[in-house]
């Protein structure tokens, strides 16, 4: 069974640009969450999507957005990039229907903003 | 969601049990205790979770005090590969809004 797949794994952007990151959850999982990890702030929750609807949202500015498609794949977008957006962006999927209560994380997309 | 308090770092000798404590004194009755770990540069990995009873799986045991204000994650025979940051999180079941704290950096030494 394939795990959570995130693309791209590494990318470099410049300030002011925008970026889109993709996440393919484990087959059958309908919930996808996004997290940002930086050395200073640690792991921070961005948002969660379930059945194409945003169910929870963390404390991030509106430049951070996401969406989920009917096949449960998810994308997150960051517009007008700032230096502080340099981080590891992690995606996690889960299947509450299976009652396991656990998140499965991908390897992350490492974004560097110059 | 309740906040948690964990020691910033711990050491453990290889082959010995690693006992990682977590305080969650403001936990509410319907909040679960989850443990995850993150090995350097990888995504966090689920370890175990529980509500009020002690739990055990192939990776670890979770001991929750009777008043539920604290818990201990036990790795029975720590190996070098268990060196990681361990996160204790409390939240409502079926809620993926996990708020990770700073965690405990466990170093297993030979």
Coordinates of N, CA and C in Angstrom, one line a residue:
Chain A
X1 N 0.9 -1.2 0.0 CA 0.0 0.0 0.0 C 0.9 1.2 0.0
X2 N 0.7 2.1 -1.0 CA 1.5 3.3 -1.1 C 1.2 4.2 0.1
X3 N 2.3 5.0 0.5 CA 2.1 5.9 1.6 C 1.7 7.3 1.0
X4 N 1.8 8.3 1.9 CA 1.4 9.6 1.4 C 2.5 10.2 0.6
X5 N 2.2 10.7 -0.6 CA 3.2 11.2 -1.5 C 3.0 12.7 -1.7
X6 N 4.2 13.4 -1.5 CA 4.2 14.8 -1.6 C 5.1 15.2 -2.7
X7 N 4.7 16.1 -3.6 CA 5.5 16.7 -4.6 C 5.4 18.2 -4.7
X8 N 6.5 18.9 -5.1 CA 7.8 18.3 -5.2 C 8.5 18.2 -3.9
X9 N 9.6 17.5 -3.8 CA 10.3 17.3 -2.5 C 11.1 18.5 -2.1
X10 N 11.6 19.1 -3.1 CA 12.4 20.3 -2.8 C 12.1 21.4 -3.9
X11 N 12.1 22.6 -3.5 CA 11.9 23.7 -4.4 C 12.4 25.0 -3.9
X12 N 12.9 25.8 -4.8 CA 13.4 27.1 -4.4 C 12.6 28.2 -5.2
X13 N 12.2 29.2 -4.5 CA 11.4 30.3 -5.0 C 12.0 31.6 -4.5
X14 N 11.6 32.7 -5.1 CA 12.0 34.0 -4.7 C 10.8 34.8 -4.1
X15 N 11.2 35.8 -3.3 CA 10.1 36.5 -2.6 C 9.1 37.1 -3.6
X16 N 7.9 37.1 -3.3 CA 6.8 37.6 -4.1 C 6.2 36.6 -5.1
X17 N 6.9 35.5 -5.3 CA 6.3 34.4 -6.1 C 5.3 33.6 -5.4
X18 N 4.6 32.7 -6.1 CA 3.7 31.9 -5.4 C 4.1 30.4 -5.7
X19 N 3.6 29.5 -4.8 CA 4.0 28.1 -4.9 C 2.8 27.2 -4.7
X20 N 2.7 26.1 -5.4 CA 1.7 25.1 -5.1 C 2.3 23.8 -4.8
X21 N 1.9 23.2 -3.7 CA 2.4 21.9 -3.3 C 1.3 20.9 -3.4
X22 N 1.7 19.7 -3.7 CA 0.7 18.6 -3.9 C 0.8 17.5 -2.9
X23 N -0.3 16.9 -2.6 CA -0.3 15.7 -1.7 C -1.3 14.7 -2.1
X24 N -0.8 13.5 -2.3 CA -1.6 12.3 -2.6 C -1.8 11.5 -1.4
X25 N -2.9 11.3 -0.8 CA -3.1 10.6 0.4 C -3.1 9.1 0.2
X26 N -3.0 8.3 1.2 CA -3.1 6.9 1.1 C -4.5 6.5 0.6
X27 N -4.5 5.6 -0.3 CA -5.8 5.2 -1.0 C -6.9 4.9 0.1
X28 N -8.0 5.5 -0.1 CA -9.1 5.3 0.8 C -9.2 6.3 1.9
X29 N -8.1 7.1 2.1 CA -8.2 8.2 3.1 C -8.8 9.4 2.6
X30 N -9.8 10.0 3.3 CA -10.5 11.1 2.8 C -10.1 12.4 3.6
X31 N -9.3 12.3 4.6 CA -8.9 13.5 5.4 C -7.4 13.8 5.1
X32 N -7.2 15.0 4.7 CA -5.8 15.5 4.5 C -5.5 16.7 5.3
X33 N -4.4 16.7 6.0 CA -4.0 17.8 6.8 C -2.7 18.4 6.3
X34 N -2.4 19.6 6.5 CA -1.2 20.3 6.2 C -0.5 20.9 7.4
X35 N 0.8 20.8 7.5 CA 1.6 21.4 8.6 C 2.8 22.1 8.0
X36 N 3.2 23.1 8.7 CA 4.4 23.8 8.4 C 5.4 23.5 9.5
X37 N 6.6 23.2 9.2 CA 7.7 23.0 10.2 C 8.9 23.9 9.9
X38 N 9.2 24.7 10.9 CA 10.4 25.6 10.9 C 11.2 25.4 12.1
X39 N 12.5 25.7 12.1 CA 13.3 25.5 13.3 C 12.8 26.3 14.5
X40 N 12.3 27.5 14.2 CA 11.9 28.4 15.2 C 10.5 28.2 15.8
X41 N 9.6 27.8 15.0 CA 8.2 27.6 15.4 C 7.8 26.1 15.5
X42 N 8.6 25.2 15.1 CA 8.2 23.8 15.2 C 7.1 23.4 14.2
X43 N 6.4 22.4 14.5 CA 5.3 21.9 13.7 C 4.0 22.7 14.0
X44 N 3.5 23.3 12.9 CA 2.3 24.1 13.1 C 1.2 23.7 12.1
X45 N 0.0 23.5 12.6 CA -1.1 23.1 11.8 C -1.6 24.2 10.9
X46 N -1.7 23.9 9.6 CA -2.2 24.9 8.6 C -3.7 24.7 8.4
X47 N -4.1 23.6 7.9 CA -5.5 23.3 7.7 C -5.8 21.8 7.4
X48 N -7.0 21.5 7.5 CA -7.4 20.1 7.2 C -8.6 20.1 6.3
X49 N -8.6 19.2 5.3 CA -9.7 19.0 4.4 C -10.3 17.6 4.5
X50 N -11.6 17.5 4.4 CA -12.3 16.2 4.5 C -13.4 16.3 3.5
X51 N -13.4 15.3 2.6 CA -14.4 15.3 1.5 C -14.5 16.6 0.8
X52 N -13.4 17.2 0.4 CA -13.3 18.4 -0.3 C -13.7 19.7 0.4
X53 N -14.0 19.6 1.7 CA -14.3 20.7 2.5 C -13.3 21.0 3.6
X54 N -13.0 22.3 3.8 CA -12.0 22.6 4.8 C -12.7 22.5 6.2
X55 N -12.1 21.6 7.0 CA -12.8 21.3 8.3 C -12.2 22.1 9.4
X56 N -10.9 22.3 9.4 CA -10.2 23.1 10.4 C -9.2 23.9 9.8
X57 N -8.8 25.0 10.5 CA -7.8 25.9 9.9 C -7.0 26.4 11.1
X58 N -5.7 26.5 10.9 CA -4.8 27.0 11.9 C -4.7 28.5 11.7
X59 N -3.7 29.1 12.5 CA -3.6 30.5 12.6 C -2.5 31.0 11.6
X60 N -2.8 31.0 10.3 CA -2.0 31.4 9.2 C -2.7 32.5 8.4
X61 N -1.9 33.4 7.8 CA -2.5 34.4 7.0 C -3.2 33.9 5.7
X62 N -4.0 34.7 5.1 CA -4.8 34.3 4.0 C -3.9 33.9 2.7
X63 N -2.6 34.2 2.8 CA -1.8 33.9 1.7 C -1.6 32.3 1.6
X64 N -1.9 31.7 2.6 CA -1.9 30.2 2.7 C -3.3 29.7 2.4
X65 N -3.4 28.9 1.4 CA -4.7 28.3 1.0 C -4.6 26.9 0.6
X66 N -5.7 26.2 0.5 CA -5.6 24.8 0.1 C -6.9 24.4 -0.6
X67 N -6.9 23.2 -1.1 CA -8.1 22.6 -1.6 C -7.9 21.1 -1.7
X68 N -9.1 20.5 -1.8 CA -9.0 19.0 -2.0 C -9.9 18.6 -3.1
X69 N -9.5 17.7 -3.9 CA -10.2 17.2 -5.0 C -11.1 16.0 -4.7
X70 N -11.9 15.6 -5.6 CA -12.9 14.5 -5.4 C -12.1 13.2 -5.2
X71 N -10.9 13.1 -5.7 CA -10.2 11.9 -5.4 C -9.3 11.9 -4.1
X72 N -9.6 13.0 -3.3 CA -8.9 13.2 -2.0 C -7.5 13.8 -2.1
X73 N -7.0 13.9 -3.3 CA -5.7 14.6 -3.5 C -5.9 16.0 -3.0
X74 N -4.8 16.6 -2.5 CA -4.9 18.0 -2.0 C -3.8 18.8 -2.5
X75 N -4.0 20.1 -2.6 CA -2.9 21.0 -2.9 C -3.0 22.2 -1.9
X76 N -1.8 22.7 -1.6 CA -1.8 23.9 -0.9 C -1.0 25.0 -1.7
X77 N -1.4 26.2 -1.5 CA -0.8 27.3 -2.3 C -0.4 28.4 -1.3
X78 N 0.8 28.9 -1.6 CA 1.2 30.1 -0.8 C 1.5 31.2 -1.8
X79 N 0.8 32.3 -1.7 CA 1.0 33.4 -2.6 C 2.0 34.5 -1.9
X80 N 2.5 35.3 -2.8 CA 3.4 36.4 -2.3 C 4.3 35.9 -1.3
X81 N 5.2 35.0 -1.7 CA 6.1 34.4 -0.7 C 7.0 35.4 0.0
X82 N 7.2 35.0 1.3 CA 8.1 35.8 2.1 C 9.3 34.9 2.6
X83 N 10.3 35.5 3.0 CA 11.5 34.7 3.4 C 11.1 33.7 4.5
X84 N 10.2 34.2 5.4 CA 9.8 33.4 6.5 C 8.9 32.2 6.2
X85 N 8.6 32.1 4.9 CA 7.8 30.9 4.5 C 8.7 29.7 4.2
X86 N 10.0 29.9 4.2 CA 10.9 28.8 4.0 C 10.7 27.8 5.1
X87 N 10.4 26.6 4.8 CA 10.0 25.6 5.7 C 9.8 24.3 5.1
X88 N 9.6 23.3 5.9 CA 9.2 21.9 5.5 C 7.7 21.9 5.6
X89 N 7.0 21.6 4.5 CA 5.6 21.5 4.5 C 5.2 20.0 4.5
X90 N 4.5 19.6 5.5 CA 4.1 18.2 5.6 C 2.6 18.0 5.4
X91 N 2.3 16.9 4.8 CA 0.9 16.6 4.5 C 0.7 15.2 5.3
X92 N -0.5 15.1 5.8 CA -0.8 13.9 6.5 C -2.2 13.4 6.1
X93 N -2.4 12.2 6.0 CA -3.8 11.7 5.7 C -4.3 10.7 6.7
X94 N -5.5 10.6 6.8 CA -6.1 9.7 7.8 C -7.5 9.2 7.4
X95 N -7.9 8.1 8.0 CA -9.2 7.5 7.6 C -9.9 7.2 8.9
X96 N -10.7 8.2 9.3 CA -11.4 8.0 10.6 C -12.4 6.9 10.5
X97 N -12.8 6.5 9.2 CA -13.8 5.5 9.1 C -13.3 4.1 9.6
X98 N -11.9 4.0 9.5 CA -11.3 2.8 9.9 C -11.0 2.8 11.4
X99 N -11.3 3.9 12.0 CA -11.2 4.0 13.5 C -9.8 3.8 14.0
X100 N -8.8 4.2 13.2 CA -7.4 4.0 13.7 C -6.9 5.2 14.5
X101 N -7.5 6.3 14.2 CA -7.1 7.5 15.0 C -5.7 8.0 14.8
X102 N -5.0 7.6 13.7 CA -3.7 8.0 13.4 C -3.5 8.8 12.1
X103 N -2.6 9.7 12.1 CA -2.2 10.4 10.9 C -1.0 9.7 10.3
X104 N -1.0 9.7 8.9 CA 0.1 9.2 8.2 C 0.7 10.3 7.4
X105 N 2.0 10.6 7.8 CA 2.6 11.8 7.2 C 3.5 11.4 6.0
X106 N 3.5 12.3 5.0 CA 4.5 12.2 3.9 C 5.8 12.7 4.3
X107 N 6.8 12.6 3.4 CA 8.1 13.1 3.7 C 8.3 14.6 3.6
X108 N 7.3 15.2 3.1 CA 7.4 16.7 3.1 C 7.9 17.3 1.8
X109 N 7.6 18.6 1.6 CA 8.1 19.4 0.6 C 8.9 20.5 1.2
X110 N 10.2 20.6 0.9 CA 11.1 21.6 1.5 C 11.1 22.8 0.6
X111 N 10.6 23.9 1.1 CA 10.6 25.1 0.3 C 11.6 26.1 0.8
X112 N 12.4 26.6 -0.1 CA 13.4 27.7 0.3 C 13.0 28.9 -0.5
X113 N 12.8 30.0 0.2 CA 12.5 31.3 -0.4 C 13.7 32.2 -0.3
X114 N 14.1 32.7 -1.5 CA 15.3 33.6 -1.5 C 14.9 35.0 -1.7
Chain B
X1 N -8.2 22.9 22.9 CA -7.5 21.6 23.2 C -6.5 21.9 24.4
X2 N -6.3 20.8 25.1 CA -5.4 20.9 26.3 C -4.0 21.1 25.8
X3 N -3.2 21.8 26.6 CA -1.8 21.9 26.3 C -1.0 20.8 27.0
X4 N 0.2 20.5 26.6 CA 1.0 19.5 27.2 C 2.3 20.0 27.6
X5 N 3.0 19.4 28.5 CA 4.3 19.8 29.0 C 5.2 18.6 28.9
X6 N 6.3 18.7 28.2 CA 7.3 17.6 28.1 C 8.7 18.1 28.4
X7 N 9.5 17.2 29.0 CA 10.9 17.7 29.2 C 11.6 17.9 27.8
X8 N 12.4 18.8 27.6 CA 13.0 19.1 26.3 C 13.9 18.0 25.8
X9 N 14.6 17.3 26.7 CA 15.5 16.2 26.2 C 15.7 15.1 27.3
X10 N 16.0 14.0 26.8 CA 16.3 12.8 27.7 C 17.3 11.9 27.0
X11 N 18.0 11.2 27.8 CA 19.0 10.2 27.3 C 18.5 8.8 27.8
X12 N 18.9 7.8 27.0 CA 18.5 6.5 27.4 C 19.6 5.5 26.9
X13 N 20.0 4.5 27.7 CA 21.0 3.6 27.2 C 20.3 2.5 26.3
X14 N 21.0 2.2 25.3 CA 20.5 1.2 24.3 C 20.1 -0.1 25.1
X15 N 19.0 -0.7 24.8 CA 18.5 -1.9 25.4 C 17.7 -1.7 26.7
X16 N 17.8 -0.5 27.2 CA 17.0 -0.2 28.4 C 15.7 0.4 28.0
X17 N 14.8 0.5 29.0 CA 13.5 1.1 28.7 C 13.6 2.6 28.8
X18 N 12.9 3.2 27.8 CA 12.8 4.7 27.8 C 11.4 5.1 28.3
X19 N 11.4 5.9 29.3 CA 10.1 6.4 29.8 C 10.0 7.9 29.6
X20 N 9.1 8.3 28.8 CA 8.9 9.7 28.4 C 7.7 10.2 29.0
X21 N 7.8 11.2 29.9 CA 6.6 11.7 30.6 C 6.0 12.9 29.9
X22 N 4.7 13.1 30.2 CA 3.9 14.2 29.6 C 2.9 14.6 30.6
X23 N 2.8 15.9 30.8 CA 1.8 16.5 31.7 C 0.7 17.1 30.9
X24 N -0.5 16.8 31.2 CA -1.7 17.4 30.5 C -2.8 17.7 31.5
X25 N -2.5 18.6 32.4 CA -3.4 18.7 33.6 C -4.7 19.3 33.2
X26 N -4.9 19.9 32.0 CA -6.1 20.6 31.7 C -6.9 19.7 30.7
X27 N -6.6 18.5 30.5 CA -7.2 17.6 29.6 C -8.7 17.4 30.0
X28 N -9.6 17.4 29.0 CA -11.0 17.2 29.3 C -11.3 15.8 29.1
X29 N -12.5 15.4 29.5 CA -12.9 14.0 29.6 C -13.0 13.3 28.3
X30 N -13.2 14.0 27.2 CA -13.3 13.4 25.9 C -12.1 13.6 25.0
X31 N -11.0 14.0 25.6 CA -9.8 14.2 24.8 C -8.9 13.0 25.0
X32 N -8.3 12.6 23.8 CA -7.4 11.5 23.8 C -5.9 12.0 24.0
X33 N -5.0 11.1 24.4 CA -3.6 11.4 24.4 C -3.0 10.6 23.2
X34 N -2.3 11.4 22.4 CA -1.6 10.8 21.2 C -0.1 11.0 21.4
X35 N 0.7 10.0 20.9 CA 2.1 10.1 20.8 C 2.6 9.9 19.4
X36 N 3.4 10.8 19.0 CA 4.1 10.7 17.7 C 5.6 10.9 17.9
X37 N 6.4 10.5 16.9 CA 7.8 10.8 17.0 C 8.2 11.2 15.6
X38 N 9.3 12.0 15.6 CA 9.9 12.5 14.3 C 11.4 12.2 14.3
X39 N 11.8 11.4 13.4 CA 13.2 11.1 13.2 C 13.7 12.2 12.2
X40 N 14.9 12.6 12.4 CA 15.4 13.7 11.7 C 15.1 13.7 10.2
X41 N 14.5 14.8 9.8 CA 14.2 15.1 8.3 C 13.1 14.2 7.8
X42 N 12.4 13.4 8.6 CA 11.3 12.6 8.2 C 9.9 13.2 8.7
X43 N 8.8 12.8 8.1 CA 7.5 13.1 8.6 C 7.3 12.4 10.0
X44 N 6.5 13.0 10.8 CA 6.2 12.4 12.1 C 5.5 11.0 11.9
X45 N 5.8 10.2 12.9 CA 5.2 8.8 12.8 C 4.4 8.6 14.0
X46 N 3.2 8.0 13.8 CA 2.3 7.7 14.9 C 2.8 6.6 15.7
X47 N 2.7 6.7 17.0 CA 3.2 5.6 17.9 C 2.0 4.9 18.6
X48 N 1.2 5.7 19.3 CA 0.1 5.1 20.1 C -0.8 6.2 20.6
X49 N -2.0 5.8 21.0 CA -2.9 6.8 21.6 C -3.9 6.1 22.6
X50 N -4.4 6.8 23.5 CA -5.3 6.3 24.5 C -6.2 7.3 25.1
X51 N -7.3 6.8 25.8 CA -8.2 7.7 26.4 C -8.0 7.7 27.9
X52 N -8.2 6.6 28.5 CA -8.0 6.5 30.0 C -7.3 5.1 30.4
X53 N -7.5 4.1 29.6 CA -6.9 2.9 29.9 C -5.5 2.8 29.3
X54 N -4.6 2.0 30.0 CA -3.3 1.8 29.4 C -3.4 1.1 28.1
X55 N -2.5 1.4 27.2 CA -2.5 0.8 25.9 C -1.1 0.3 25.6
X56 N -1.1 -0.8 24.8 CA 0.2 -1.3 24.3 C 0.1 -1.8 22.9
X57 N 1.1 -1.5 22.1 CA 1.2 -2.0 20.8 C 2.6 -2.5 20.5
X58 N 2.9 -2.8 19.3 CA 4.2 -3.4 19.0 C 5.3 -2.4 19.1
X59 N 5.0 -1.1 19.2 CA 6.1 -0.1 19.3 C 6.3 0.3 20.8
X60 N 5.2 0.5 21.5 CA 5.3 1.1 22.8 C 4.1 0.8 23.7
X61 N 4.2 1.2 25.0 CA 3.1 1.2 25.9 C 2.8 2.6 26.4
X62 N 1.6 2.9 26.6 CA 1.1 4.2 27.1 C 0.4 4.0 28.4
X63 N 1.0 4.7 29.5 CA 0.4 4.6 30.8 C -0.2 5.9 31.1
X64 N -1.5 6.0 31.4 CA -2.2 7.2 31.7 C -2.6 7.1 33.2
X65 N -2.3 8.2 33.9 CA -2.7 8.2 35.3 C -4.2 8.2 35.5
X66 N -4.6 7.8 36.7 CA -6.1 7.6 36.9 C -6.8 8.9 36.7
X67 N -6.2 10.0 37.2 CA -6.8 11.4 37.0 C -6.6 11.9 35.6
X68 N -5.9 11.2 34.8 CA -5.6 11.6 33.4 C -4.8 12.9 33.2
X69 N -4.2 13.3 34.2 CA -3.5 14.6 34.1 C -2.0 14.4 33.6
X70 N -1.6 13.2 33.5 CA -0.3 12.9 33.0 C -0.2 11.5 32.4
X71 N 0.8 11.3 31.6 CA 0.9 10.0 31.0 C 2.4 9.7 30.7
X72 N 2.8 8.5 30.5 CA 4.1 8.1 30.2 C 4.1 7.2 29.0
X73 N 5.0 7.5 28.1 CA 5.2 6.6 26.9 C 6.4 5.7 27.3
X74 N 6.3 4.5 27.1 CA 7.4 3.5 27.4 C 7.8 2.8 26.2
X75 N 9.1 3.0 25.8 CA 9.7 2.1 24.8 C 10.5 1.0 25.5
X76 N 10.0 -0.2 25.5 CA 10.6 -1.2 26.4 C 12.0 -1.5 26.3
X77 N 12.5 -1.6 25.0 CA 13.9 -1.9 24.8 C 14.4 -0.9 23.7
X78 N 14.9 0.3 24.2 CA 15.3 1.3 23.2 C 16.5 0.9 22.4
X79 N 16.4 1.2 21.1 CA 17.5 1.0 20.2 C 18.0 2.4 19.6
X80 N 19.1 2.4 19.0 CA 19.7 3.6 18.4 C 18.7 4.2 17.5
X81 N 17.9 3.4 16.8 CA 16.9 3.9 15.8 C 15.7 4.6 16.5
X82 N 15.6 4.5 17.8 CA 14.6 5.2 18.5 C 14.9 6.7 18.8
X83 N 16.1 7.1 18.5 CA 16.6 8.5 18.7 C 15.7 9.4 17.8
X84 N 15.0 10.3 18.5 CA 14.0 11.1 17.7 C 13.4 12.1 18.7
X85 N 12.6 13.0 18.1 CA 11.8 13.9 18.9 C 10.4 13.3 19.1
X86 N 10.0 13.2 20.4 CA 8.7 12.5 20.7 C 7.7 13.6 21.1
X87 N 6.6 13.6 20.5 CA 5.5 14.6 20.8 C 4.3 13.9 21.5
X88 N 3.9 14.6 22.5 CA 2.7 14.2 23.2 C 1.6 15.2 22.9
X89 N 0.5 14.8 22.4 CA -0.6 15.7 22.0 C -1.9 15.2 22.6
X90 N -2.7 16.2 23.0 CA -4.1 15.8 23.4 C -5.1 16.5 22.5
X91 N -6.1 15.8 22.1 CA -7.1 16.4 21.3 C -8.3 15.5 21.2
X92 N -9.4 16.1 20.7 CA -10.6 15.3 20.6 C -10.4 14.3 19.5
X93 N -11.0 13.1 19.7 CA -11.0 12.1 18.6 C -11.7 12.6 17.4
X94 N -11.2 12.2 16.2 CA -11.8 12.6 14.9 C -11.5 14.0 14.7
X95 N -10.5 14.6 15.3 CA -10.1 15.9 15.0 C -8.6 15.9 14.6
X96 N -8.3 16.3 13.4 CA -6.9 16.2 13.0 C -6.2 17.5 13.2
X97 N -6.7 18.4 14.0 CA -6.1 19.7 14.3 C -5.1 19.5 15.4
X98 N -4.0 18.7 15.1 CA -3.0 18.4 16.1 C -2.1 19.5 16.3
X99 N -2.0 19.9 17.6 CA -1.0 21.0 17.9 C 0.2 20.4 18.6
X100 N 1.2 20.4 17.8 CA 2.5 19.8 18.3 C 3.2 20.8 19.1
X101 N 3.7 20.4 20.2 CA 4.6 21.3 21.0 C 6.0 21.1 20.6
X102 N 6.9 21.4 21.6 CA 8.4 21.3 21.3 C 8.8 19.8 21.4
X103 N 8.1 19.0 22.1 CA 8.4 17.6 22.2 C 9.6 17.3 23.1
X104 N 10.0 16.0 23.2 CA 11.2 15.6 24.0 C 12.1 15.0 23.0
X105 N 13.3 15.5 23.0 CA 14.4 14.9 22.1 C 15.0 13.8 22.9
X106 N 14.7 12.5 22.5 CA 15.3 11.3 23.1 C 16.5 10.9 22.3
X107 N 17.6 10.8 23.1 CA 18.8 10.3 22.5 C 19.2 8.9 23.1
X108 N 19.2 7.9 22.3 CA 19.6 6.6 22.8 C 21.1 6.4 22.5
X109 N 21.8 6.1 23.6 CA 23.2 6.0 23.5 C 23.7 4.5 23.6
X110 N 24.7 4.2 22.9 CA 25.2 2.8 22.9 C 25.9 2.5 24.3

